[in-house]
Short mmCIF file of C-alpha atoms in Angstrom, two decimals:
data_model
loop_
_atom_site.label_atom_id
_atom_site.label_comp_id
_atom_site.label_asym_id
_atom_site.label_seq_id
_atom_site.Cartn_x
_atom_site.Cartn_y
_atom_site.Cartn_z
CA UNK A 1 -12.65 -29.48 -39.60
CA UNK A 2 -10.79 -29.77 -36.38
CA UNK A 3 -7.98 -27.10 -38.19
CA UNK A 4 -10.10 -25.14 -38.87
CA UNK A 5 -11.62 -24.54 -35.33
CA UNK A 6 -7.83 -24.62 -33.83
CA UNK A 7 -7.41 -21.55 -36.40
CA UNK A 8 -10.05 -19.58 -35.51
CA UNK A 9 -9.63 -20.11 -31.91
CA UNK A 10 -6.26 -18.93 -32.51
CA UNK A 11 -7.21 -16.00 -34.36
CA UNK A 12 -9.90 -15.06 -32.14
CA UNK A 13 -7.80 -15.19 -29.12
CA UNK A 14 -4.75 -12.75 -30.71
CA UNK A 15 -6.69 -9.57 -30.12
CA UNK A 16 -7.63 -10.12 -26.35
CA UNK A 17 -3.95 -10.83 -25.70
CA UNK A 18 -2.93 -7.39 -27.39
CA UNK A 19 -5.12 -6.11 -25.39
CA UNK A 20 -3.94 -6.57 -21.80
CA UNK A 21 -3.31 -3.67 -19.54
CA UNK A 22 0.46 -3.15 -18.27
CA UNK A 23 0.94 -3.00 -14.92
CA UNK A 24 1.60 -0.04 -12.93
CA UNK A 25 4.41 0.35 -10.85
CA UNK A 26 2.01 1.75 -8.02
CA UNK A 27 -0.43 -1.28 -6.99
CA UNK A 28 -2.14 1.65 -5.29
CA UNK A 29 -3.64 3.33 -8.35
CA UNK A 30 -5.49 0.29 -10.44
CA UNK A 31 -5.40 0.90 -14.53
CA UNK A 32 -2.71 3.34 -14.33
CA UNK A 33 -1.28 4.66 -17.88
CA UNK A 34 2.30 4.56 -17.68
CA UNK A 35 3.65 7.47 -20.45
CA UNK A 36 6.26 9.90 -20.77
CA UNK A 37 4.45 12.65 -18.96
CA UNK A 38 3.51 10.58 -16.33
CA UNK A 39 6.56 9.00 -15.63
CA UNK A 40 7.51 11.57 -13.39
CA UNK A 41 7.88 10.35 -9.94
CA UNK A 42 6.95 12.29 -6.85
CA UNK A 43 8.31 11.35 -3.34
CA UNK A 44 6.44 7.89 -2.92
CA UNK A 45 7.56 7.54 0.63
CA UNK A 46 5.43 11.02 1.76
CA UNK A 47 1.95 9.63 0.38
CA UNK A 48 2.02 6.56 2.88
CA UNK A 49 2.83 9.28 5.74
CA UNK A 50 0.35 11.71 4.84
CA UNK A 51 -2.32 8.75 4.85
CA UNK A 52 -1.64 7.50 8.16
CA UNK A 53 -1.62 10.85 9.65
CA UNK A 54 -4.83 11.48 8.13
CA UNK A 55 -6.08 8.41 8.89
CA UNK A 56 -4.89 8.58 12.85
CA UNK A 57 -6.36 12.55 12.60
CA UNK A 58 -9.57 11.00 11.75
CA UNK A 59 -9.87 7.88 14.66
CA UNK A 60 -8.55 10.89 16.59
CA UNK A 61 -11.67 13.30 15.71
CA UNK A 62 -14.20 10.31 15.36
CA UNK A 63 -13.35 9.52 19.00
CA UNK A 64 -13.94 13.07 20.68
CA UNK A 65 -16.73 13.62 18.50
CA UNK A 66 -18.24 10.18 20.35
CA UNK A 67 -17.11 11.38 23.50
CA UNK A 68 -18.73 15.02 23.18
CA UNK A 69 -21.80 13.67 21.81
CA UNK A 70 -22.16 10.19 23.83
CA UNK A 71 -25.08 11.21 26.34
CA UNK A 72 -23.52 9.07 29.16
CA UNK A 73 -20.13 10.98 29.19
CA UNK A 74 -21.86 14.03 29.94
CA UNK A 75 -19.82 15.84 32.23
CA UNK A 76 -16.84 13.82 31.50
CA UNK A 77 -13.16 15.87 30.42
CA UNK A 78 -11.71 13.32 28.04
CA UNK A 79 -8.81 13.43 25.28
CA UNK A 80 -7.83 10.66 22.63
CA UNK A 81 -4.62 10.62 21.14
CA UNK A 82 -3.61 8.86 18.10
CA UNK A 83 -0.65 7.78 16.50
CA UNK A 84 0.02 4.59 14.31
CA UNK A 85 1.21 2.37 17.24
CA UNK A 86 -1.66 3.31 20.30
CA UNK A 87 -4.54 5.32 21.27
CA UNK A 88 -3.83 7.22 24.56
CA UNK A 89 -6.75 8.33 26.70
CA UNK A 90 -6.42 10.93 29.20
CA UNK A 91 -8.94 12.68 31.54
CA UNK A 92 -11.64 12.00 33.95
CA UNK A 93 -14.88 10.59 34.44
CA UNK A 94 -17.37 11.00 37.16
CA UNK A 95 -18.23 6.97 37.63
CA UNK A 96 -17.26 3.92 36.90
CA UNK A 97 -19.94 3.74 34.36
CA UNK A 98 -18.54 6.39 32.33
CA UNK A 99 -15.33 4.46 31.77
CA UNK A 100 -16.64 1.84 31.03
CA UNK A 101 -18.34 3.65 28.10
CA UNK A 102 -15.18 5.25 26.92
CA UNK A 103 -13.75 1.68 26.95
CA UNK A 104 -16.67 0.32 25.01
CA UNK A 105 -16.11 3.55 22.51
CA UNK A 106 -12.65 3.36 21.94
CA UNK A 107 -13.06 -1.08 21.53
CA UNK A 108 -13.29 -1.20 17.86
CA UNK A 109 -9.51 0.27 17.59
CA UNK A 110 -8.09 -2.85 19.96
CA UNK A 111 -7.32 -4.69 16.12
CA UNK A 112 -5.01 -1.90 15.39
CA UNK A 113 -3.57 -0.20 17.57
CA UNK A 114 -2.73 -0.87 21.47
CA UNK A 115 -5.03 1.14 24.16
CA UNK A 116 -3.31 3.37 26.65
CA UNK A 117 -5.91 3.68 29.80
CA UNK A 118 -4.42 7.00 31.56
CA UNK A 119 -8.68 7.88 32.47
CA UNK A 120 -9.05 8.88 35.97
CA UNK A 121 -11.86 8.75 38.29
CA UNK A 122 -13.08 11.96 39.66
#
């Protein structure tokens, strides 16, 4: 009896291992095929580039679209921008108050990327 339940174990368990996906070369792209028409490789090292530029494009545009729209800047002439190491500010504000609100705006970046302050007061 106890045969015969290694044996179908065993033959139970021979499909599912026939049946494992390779993996792709690119962690980025998860269940990738890998065939002969798709072996073709692009550039690899312009993806990551294009990402972070459109990733700092859009922190860039999120942030002046917050400062154009943020009720308490009103008035305000202010500028963010972005590139993978720091988020530069430049312009002025009218009160303390207002920097402090383009501070608070510009806080959840502080993780990734170093502020550069260059607000004046008007």
């Amino acid at each position: 009896m106890p045969r015969i339940l290694m044996c179908a174990l065993l033959l139970l368990g021979t499909p599912l291992i026939g049946q494992q996906q390779p993996q792709h070369p690119d962690p980025t792209v998860p269940n990738a095929q890998v065939s002969p028409e798709t072996s073709v490789q692009t550039d690899q090292s312009e993806q990551p580039l294009q990402n972070k530029a459109a990733g700092n494009e859009r922190i860039q545009s999120n942030l002046q679209s917050a400062f154009d729209d943020d009720p308490v800047l009103s008035g305000a002439d202010l500028t963010a921008n972005v590139d993978d190491e720091s988020v530069t500010l430049t312009g002025t504000v009218q009160s303390y108050l207002q920097h402090q609100r383009v501070l608070q705006l510009v806080s959840p970046y502080y993780s990734y990327r170093r502020i550069v302050d260059k607000v004046t007061l008007q």
